[in-house]
């Protein structure tokens, strides 16, 4: 547990919770990133602009963060891009089929005490654990 | 216009949260998912922090008749724990474990100039379109 960072994790997490709360309070929307991403190319026109603004905000947040705390995040080196590409594809298919990801089910759904979201979260956590175990310790791909 | 500004602001706060909690660092995410390795429980603390705010806030907010800028709350009332939900979540978890990215950090990492982020976001959209294509059949 040498890289354990509980305080920045708690504080960063509470910012994520705050963002979800503000979006619900003012716009009545759930901060589920996969749905927001998908909606950019699917929604009726008047729905596209707020979704695009949210996604632009994510990128802007990263830029702002680097300005405040330069060098805090170090990019990953030499990870197989093929795994990222296939992983991305599966994340895309899975989050549409299962109607949500870590933010939609894991945070907003659980915050609404949705049993559906709790089951979804336990499921993607479980397959995530198994996948990393296989990749790292059985097949030694990374 | 006000809805767009709120969405932008929420995106910025969300992006700052993902950066500060280091969820934009896929190594950090994979260290959480690697229980049998050198386990890093930080991600659980991110969820705890988020839920500590969102759980009470969501209850309180939904006692209002309507959101500030909208006629109603766009919150799903689906309750079915069915095959698409569980198989979708399972597939998502596999992709998450392979890459170390879920959708939020993938988009946010574009702001860090991450090549992986670009590949990830492209992959996610390819997955969206594939799912939509097969769902129509």
mmCIF file of C-alpha atoms in Angstrom, chain A residues 1-31 33-42 47 49-66 68 72-103 105-117 119-121 123-125 127-133 135-137 142, chain B residues 2-43 45-51 53-59 61-62 64 66-70 72-76 78-117 119-132:
data_model
loop_
_atom_site.group_PDB
_atom_site.id
_atom_site.type_symbol
_atom_site.label_atom_id
_atom_site.label_comp_id
_atom_site.label_asym_id
_atom_site.label_seq_id
_atom_site.Cartn_x
_atom_site.Cartn_y
_atom_site.Cartn_z
ATOM 1 C CA UNK A 1 0.000 0.000 0.000
ATOM 2 C CA UNK A 2 2.942 2.345 -0.576
ATOM 3 C CA UNK A 3 1.036 4.626 -2.970
ATOM 4 C CA UNK A 4 -2.086 4.964 -0.848
ATOM 5 C CA UNK A 5 -3.411 8.559 -0.990
ATOM 6 C CA UNK A 6 -6.558 8.682 1.178
ATOM 7 C CA UNK A 7 -6.815 12.460 1.641
ATOM 8 C CA UNK A 8 -6.506 13.572 -1.981
ATOM 9 C CA UNK A 9 -8.811 10.669 -2.891
ATOM 10 C CA UNK A 10 -11.474 11.778 -0.391
ATOM 11 C CA UNK A 11 -11.196 15.426 -1.399
ATOM 12 C CA UNK A 12 -11.167 14.663 -5.124
ATOM 13 C CA UNK A 13 -14.122 12.327 -4.616
ATOM 14 C CA UNK A 14 -16.103 14.992 -2.792
ATOM 15 C CA UNK A 15 -15.530 17.376 -5.731
ATOM 16 C CA UNK A 16 -17.000 14.697 -8.006
ATOM 17 C CA UNK A 17 -19.993 14.366 -5.662
ATOM 18 C CA UNK A 18 -20.372 18.142 -5.582
ATOM 19 C CA UNK A 19 -20.364 18.314 -9.385
ATOM 20 C CA UNK A 20 -23.080 15.632 -9.573
ATOM 21 C CA UNK A 21 -25.155 17.500 -6.964
ATOM 22 C CA UNK A 22 -24.915 20.862 -8.781
ATOM 23 C CA UNK A 23 -25.866 19.281 -12.118
ATOM 24 C CA UNK A 24 -28.921 17.643 -10.531
ATOM 25 C CA UNK A 25 -29.973 20.743 -8.598
ATOM 26 C CA UNK A 26 -29.788 23.185 -11.508
ATOM 27 C CA UNK A 27 -30.249 21.071 -14.637
ATOM 28 C CA UNK A 28 -32.034 18.033 -13.205
ATOM 29 C CA UNK A 29 -29.492 15.752 -14.883
ATOM 30 C CA UNK A 30 -27.494 12.750 -13.750
ATOM 31 C CA UNK A 31 -23.717 13.103 -14.134
ATOM 32 C CA UNK A 33 -20.312 10.355 -18.198
ATOM 33 C CA UNK A 34 -20.970 7.470 -20.603
ATOM 34 C CA UNK A 35 -24.537 8.721 -21.202
ATOM 35 C CA UNK A 36 -23.322 12.283 -21.622
ATOM 36 C CA UNK A 37 -20.697 11.110 -24.142
ATOM 37 C CA UNK A 38 -23.165 8.963 -26.034
ATOM 38 C CA UNK A 39 -25.755 11.739 -26.106
ATOM 39 C CA UNK A 40 -23.455 14.095 -27.954
ATOM 40 C CA UNK A 41 -24.111 12.092 -31.147
ATOM 41 C CA UNK A 42 -27.577 10.804 -30.390
ATOM 42 C CA UNK A 47 -29.681 18.339 -25.752
ATOM 43 C CA UNK A 49 -24.935 21.653 -26.247
ATOM 44 C CA UNK A 50 -25.019 21.044 -22.482
ATOM 45 C CA UNK A 51 -23.451 17.616 -22.979
ATOM 46 C CA UNK A 52 -20.656 19.076 -25.107
ATOM 47 C CA UNK A 53 -20.159 21.820 -22.501
ATOM 48 C CA UNK A 54 -19.825 19.227 -19.732
ATOM 49 C CA UNK A 55 -17.232 17.231 -21.684
ATOM 50 C CA UNK A 56 -15.328 20.416 -22.565
ATOM 51 C CA UNK A 57 -15.433 21.213 -18.836
ATOM 52 C CA UNK A 58 -13.729 17.894 -18.030
ATOM 53 C CA UNK A 59 -10.844 18.781 -20.341
ATOM 54 C CA UNK A 60 -10.762 22.342 -19.008
ATOM 55 C CA UNK A 61 -10.647 20.978 -15.453
ATOM 56 C CA UNK A 62 -7.566 18.962 -16.362
ATOM 57 C CA UNK A 63 -5.883 22.035 -17.865
ATOM 58 C CA UNK A 64 -6.755 24.119 -14.807
ATOM 59 C CA UNK A 65 -5.430 21.400 -12.519
ATOM 60 C CA UNK A 66 -2.074 21.307 -14.315
ATOM 61 C CA UNK A 68 -2.497 24.800 -10.168
ATOM 62 C CA UNK A 72 1.166 16.086 -9.963
ATOM 63 C CA UNK A 73 -0.019 13.659 -12.622
ATOM 64 C CA UNK A 74 2.592 11.623 -14.461
ATOM 65 C CA UNK A 75 1.381 10.003 -17.693
ATOM 66 C CA UNK A 76 1.686 6.242 -17.979
ATOM 67 C CA UNK A 77 4.583 4.975 -20.065
ATOM 68 C CA UNK A 78 4.866 1.941 -22.292
ATOM 69 C CA UNK A 79 1.464 0.400 -21.735
ATOM 70 C CA UNK A 80 0.257 -1.644 -24.723
ATOM 71 C CA UNK A 81 -2.003 0.693 -26.748
ATOM 72 C CA UNK A 82 -3.814 -2.363 -28.118
ATOM 73 C CA UNK A 83 -5.127 -3.124 -24.640
ATOM 74 C CA UNK A 84 -6.325 0.482 -24.331
ATOM 75 C CA UNK A 85 -8.085 0.317 -27.719
ATOM 76 C CA UNK A 86 -9.846 -2.998 -27.047
ATOM 77 C CA UNK A 87 -10.578 -1.870 -23.493
ATOM 78 C CA UNK A 88 -12.129 1.324 -24.828
ATOM 79 C CA UNK A 89 -14.322 -0.609 -27.231
ATOM 80 C CA UNK A 90 -15.551 -2.898 -24.434
ATOM 81 C CA UNK A 91 -16.191 0.111 -22.173
ATOM 82 C CA UNK A 92 -18.284 1.638 -24.980
ATOM 83 C CA UNK A 93 -20.343 -1.493 -25.625
ATOM 84 C CA UNK A 94 -20.678 -2.384 -21.942
ATOM 85 C CA UNK A 95 -21.756 1.008 -20.676
ATOM 86 C CA UNK A 96 -24.491 1.301 -23.314
ATOM 87 C CA UNK A 97 -25.772 -2.225 -22.763
ATOM 88 C CA UNK A 98 -25.635 -1.780 -18.991
ATOM 89 C CA UNK A 99 -26.840 1.871 -19.117
ATOM 90 C CA UNK A 100 -24.034 3.410 -17.095
ATOM 91 C CA UNK A 101 -20.478 3.457 -15.845
ATOM 92 C CA UNK A 102 -18.569 4.285 -12.668
ATOM 93 C CA UNK A 103 -20.149 7.741 -12.427
ATOM 94 C CA UNK A 105 -24.159 3.716 -11.543
ATOM 95 C CA UNK A 106 -21.250 3.855 -9.083
ATOM 96 C CA UNK A 107 -21.863 7.362 -7.805
ATOM 97 C CA UNK A 108 -25.222 8.809 -8.916
ATOM 98 C CA UNK A 109 -27.122 5.503 -8.894
ATOM 99 C CA UNK A 110 -25.818 4.462 -5.494
ATOM 100 C CA UNK A 111 -26.491 7.999 -4.185
ATOM 101 C CA UNK A 112 -30.113 7.384 -5.221
ATOM 102 C CA UNK A 113 -29.977 4.010 -3.443
ATOM 103 C CA UNK A 114 -30.842 2.231 -6.688
ATOM 104 C CA UNK A 115 -30.484 -1.524 -6.221
ATOM 105 C CA UNK A 116 -29.981 -1.800 -9.989
ATOM 106 C CA UNK A 117 -26.943 0.465 -9.786
ATOM 107 C CA UNK A 119 -25.719 -4.664 -8.699
ATOM 108 C CA UNK A 120 -24.126 -3.036 -11.759
ATOM 109 C CA UNK A 121 -21.316 -1.566 -9.643
ATOM 110 C CA UNK A 123 -20.541 -6.573 -11.318
ATOM 111 C CA UNK A 124 -18.096 -4.199 -13.048
ATOM 112 C CA UNK A 125 -15.871 -4.132 -9.967
ATOM 113 C CA UNK A 127 -14.942 -8.309 -13.656
ATOM 114 C CA UNK A 128 -12.402 -5.480 -13.293
ATOM 115 C CA UNK A 129 -10.632 -7.348 -10.483
ATOM 116 C CA UNK A 130 -10.668 -10.604 -12.443
ATOM 117 C CA UNK A 131 -9.407 -8.943 -15.646
ATOM 118 C CA UNK A 132 -6.459 -7.255 -13.913
ATOM 119 C CA UNK A 133 -5.613 -10.504 -12.156
ATOM 120 C CA UNK A 135 -3.631 -9.667 -17.352
ATOM 121 C CA UNK A 136 -0.995 -9.098 -14.683
ATOM 122 C CA UNK A 137 -0.569 -12.357 -12.876
ATOM 123 C CA UNK A 142 1.825 -5.724 -18.655
ATOM 124 C CA UNK B 2 -27.666 29.060 -18.044
ATOM 125 C CA UNK B 3 -27.953 25.267 -18.384
ATOM 126 C CA UNK B 4 -24.870 25.220 -20.601
ATOM 127 C CA UNK B 5 -22.853 27.306 -18.144
ATOM 128 C CA UNK B 6 -23.862 24.999 -15.274
ATOM 129 C CA UNK B 7 -22.867 21.952 -17.344
ATOM 130 C CA UNK B 8 -19.496 23.525 -18.150
ATOM 131 C CA UNK B 9 -18.905 24.394 -14.494
ATOM 132 C CA UNK B 10 -19.889 20.874 -13.394
ATOM 133 C CA UNK B 11 -17.517 19.418 -15.974
ATOM 134 C CA UNK B 12 -14.671 21.553 -14.638
ATOM 135 C CA UNK B 13 -15.339 20.543 -11.001
ATOM 136 C CA UNK B 14 -15.666 16.884 -12.030
ATOM 137 C CA UNK B 15 -12.411 17.095 -13.995
ATOM 138 C CA UNK B 16 -10.618 18.720 -11.056
ATOM 139 C CA UNK B 17 -11.928 15.952 -8.782
ATOM 140 C CA UNK B 18 -10.738 13.210 -11.139
ATOM 141 C CA UNK B 19 -7.321 14.881 -11.344
ATOM 142 C CA UNK B 20 -6.872 15.509 -7.624
ATOM 143 C CA UNK B 21 -7.971 11.968 -6.777
ATOM 144 C CA UNK B 22 -5.575 10.723 -9.511
ATOM 145 C CA UNK B 23 -8.316 8.733 -11.192
ATOM 146 C CA UNK B 24 -6.950 10.135 -14.469
ATOM 147 C CA UNK B 25 -3.857 8.047 -13.785
ATOM 148 C CA UNK B 26 -4.661 4.544 -15.091
ATOM 149 C CA UNK B 27 -1.865 3.056 -12.982
ATOM 150 C CA UNK B 28 -3.706 4.269 -9.902
ATOM 151 C CA UNK B 29 -6.941 2.643 -11.050
ATOM 152 C CA UNK B 30 -5.229 -0.628 -11.931
ATOM 153 C CA UNK B 31 -3.450 -0.616 -8.551
ATOM 154 C CA UNK B 32 -6.912 -0.600 -6.968
ATOM 155 C CA UNK B 33 -8.162 -3.402 -9.202
ATOM 156 C CA UNK B 34 -5.042 -5.494 -8.466
ATOM 157 C CA UNK B 35 -5.944 -6.991 -5.092
ATOM 158 C CA UNK B 36 -3.372 -9.746 -5.290
ATOM 159 C CA UNK B 37 -0.575 -7.293 -6.114
ATOM 160 C CA UNK B 38 0.570 -4.207 -4.241
ATOM 161 C CA UNK B 39 -3.009 -3.126 -3.487
ATOM 162 C CA UNK B 40 -3.834 0.595 -3.371
ATOM 163 C CA UNK B 41 -7.308 1.198 -1.857
ATOM 164 C CA UNK B 42 -7.418 4.904 -2.849
ATOM 165 C CA UNK B 43 -10.219 4.460 -5.393
ATOM 166 C CA UNK B 45 -11.879 6.568 -0.875
ATOM 167 C CA UNK B 46 -12.800 8.471 -4.028
ATOM 168 C CA UNK B 47 -16.173 6.726 -4.017
ATOM 169 C CA UNK B 48 -16.604 7.366 -0.305
ATOM 170 C CA UNK B 49 -15.853 11.064 -0.771
ATOM 171 C CA UNK B 50 -18.262 11.310 -3.708
ATOM 172 C CA UNK B 51 -21.055 9.460 -1.916
ATOM 173 C CA UNK B 53 -21.587 14.511 -0.688
ATOM 174 C CA UNK B 54 -23.982 13.041 -3.268
ATOM 175 C CA UNK B 55 -26.040 10.756 -0.991
ATOM 176 C CA UNK B 56 -27.442 13.491 1.288
ATOM 177 C CA UNK B 57 -27.445 16.091 -1.524
ATOM 178 C CA UNK B 58 -29.479 13.916 -3.917
ATOM 179 C CA UNK B 59 -32.147 13.262 -1.259
ATOM 180 C CA UNK B 61 -32.416 18.145 -3.999
ATOM 181 C CA UNK B 62 -35.127 15.731 -5.110
ATOM 182 C CA UNK B 64 -37.778 20.121 -4.592
ATOM 183 C CA UNK B 66 -38.249 20.791 -9.913
ATOM 184 C CA UNK B 67 -34.615 21.674 -10.664
ATOM 185 C CA UNK B 68 -33.691 25.360 -10.911
ATOM 186 C CA UNK B 69 -33.439 25.548 -14.723
ATOM 187 C CA UNK B 70 -35.556 22.584 -15.816
ATOM 188 C CA UNK B 72 -38.398 18.075 -14.009
ATOM 189 C CA UNK B 73 -35.683 15.695 -12.867
ATOM 190 C CA UNK B 74 -34.305 13.450 -15.590
ATOM 191 C CA UNK B 75 -33.665 10.515 -13.313
ATOM 192 C CA UNK B 76 -34.339 6.966 -14.439
ATOM 193 C CA UNK B 78 -35.802 1.669 -13.955
ATOM 194 C CA UNK B 79 -35.493 -1.005 -11.293
ATOM 195 C CA UNK B 80 -35.010 -4.198 -13.323
ATOM 196 C CA UNK B 81 -31.876 -6.144 -12.546
ATOM 197 C CA UNK B 82 -31.838 -7.880 -15.895
ATOM 198 C CA UNK B 83 -29.483 -9.520 -18.338
ATOM 199 C CA UNK B 84 -28.497 -6.374 -20.311
ATOM 200 C CA UNK B 85 -27.650 -4.547 -17.077
ATOM 201 C CA UNK B 86 -25.443 -7.305 -15.691
ATOM 202 C CA UNK B 87 -23.814 -8.405 -18.949
ATOM 203 C CA UNK B 88 -23.213 -4.772 -19.891
ATOM 204 C CA UNK B 89 -21.654 -4.029 -16.509
ATOM 205 C CA UNK B 90 -19.524 -7.177 -16.806
ATOM 206 C CA UNK B 91 -18.249 -6.165 -20.265
ATOM 207 C CA UNK B 92 -17.570 -2.642 -19.018
ATOM 208 C CA UNK B 93 -15.534 -4.013 -16.079
ATOM 209 C CA UNK B 94 -13.405 -6.110 -18.433
ATOM 210 C CA UNK B 95 -12.649 -3.057 -20.602
ATOM 211 C CA UNK B 96 -11.937 -0.992 -17.498
ATOM 212 C CA UNK B 97 -9.503 -3.608 -16.192
ATOM 213 C CA UNK B 98 -7.766 -3.917 -19.561
ATOM 214 C CA UNK B 99 -7.221 -0.195 -19.996
ATOM 215 C CA UNK B 100 -7.367 1.411 -16.558
ATOM 216 C CA UNK B 101 -9.820 4.022 -17.871
ATOM 217 C CA UNK B 102 -13.519 4.506 -17.388
ATOM 218 C CA UNK B 103 -15.297 7.206 -19.462
ATOM 219 C CA UNK B 104 -14.776 10.251 -17.189
ATOM 220 C CA UNK B 105 -11.011 9.872 -16.755
ATOM 221 C CA UNK B 106 -10.673 9.002 -20.462
ATOM 222 C CA UNK B 107 -12.130 12.366 -21.520
ATOM 223 C CA UNK B 108 -10.339 14.262 -18.749
ATOM 224 C CA UNK B 109 -6.968 12.793 -19.700
ATOM 225 C CA UNK B 110 -7.293 14.525 -23.088
ATOM 226 C CA UNK B 111 -6.556 17.695 -21.107
ATOM 227 C CA UNK B 112 -3.291 16.101 -19.987
ATOM 228 C CA UNK B 113 -2.349 15.557 -23.629
ATOM 229 C CA UNK B 114 -2.568 11.811 -23.191
ATOM 230 C CA UNK B 115 -2.255 9.705 -26.343
ATOM 231 C CA UNK B 116 -3.833 6.818 -24.431
ATOM 232 C CA UNK B 117 -6.796 9.047 -23.625
ATOM 233 C CA UNK B 119 -7.196 5.992 -28.174
ATOM 234 C CA UNK B 120 -9.533 5.253 -25.263
ATOM 235 C CA UNK B 121 -12.134 7.868 -26.242
ATOM 236 C CA UNK B 122 -12.030 6.663 -29.876
ATOM 237 C CA UNK B 123 -12.477 3.087 -28.639
ATOM 238 C CA UNK B 124 -15.423 4.069 -26.439
ATOM 239 C CA UNK B 125 -17.210 5.766 -29.349
ATOM 240 C CA UNK B 126 -16.516 2.772 -31.584
ATOM 241 C CA UNK B 127 -18.154 0.656 -28.858
ATOM 242 C CA UNK B 128 -21.163 2.992 -28.649
ATOM 243 C CA UNK B 129 -21.749 2.785 -32.394
ATOM 244 C CA UNK B 130 -21.249 -0.991 -32.441
ATOM 245 C CA UNK B 131 -23.758 -1.453 -29.623
ATOM 246 C CA UNK B 132 -26.284 0.764 -31.373
#
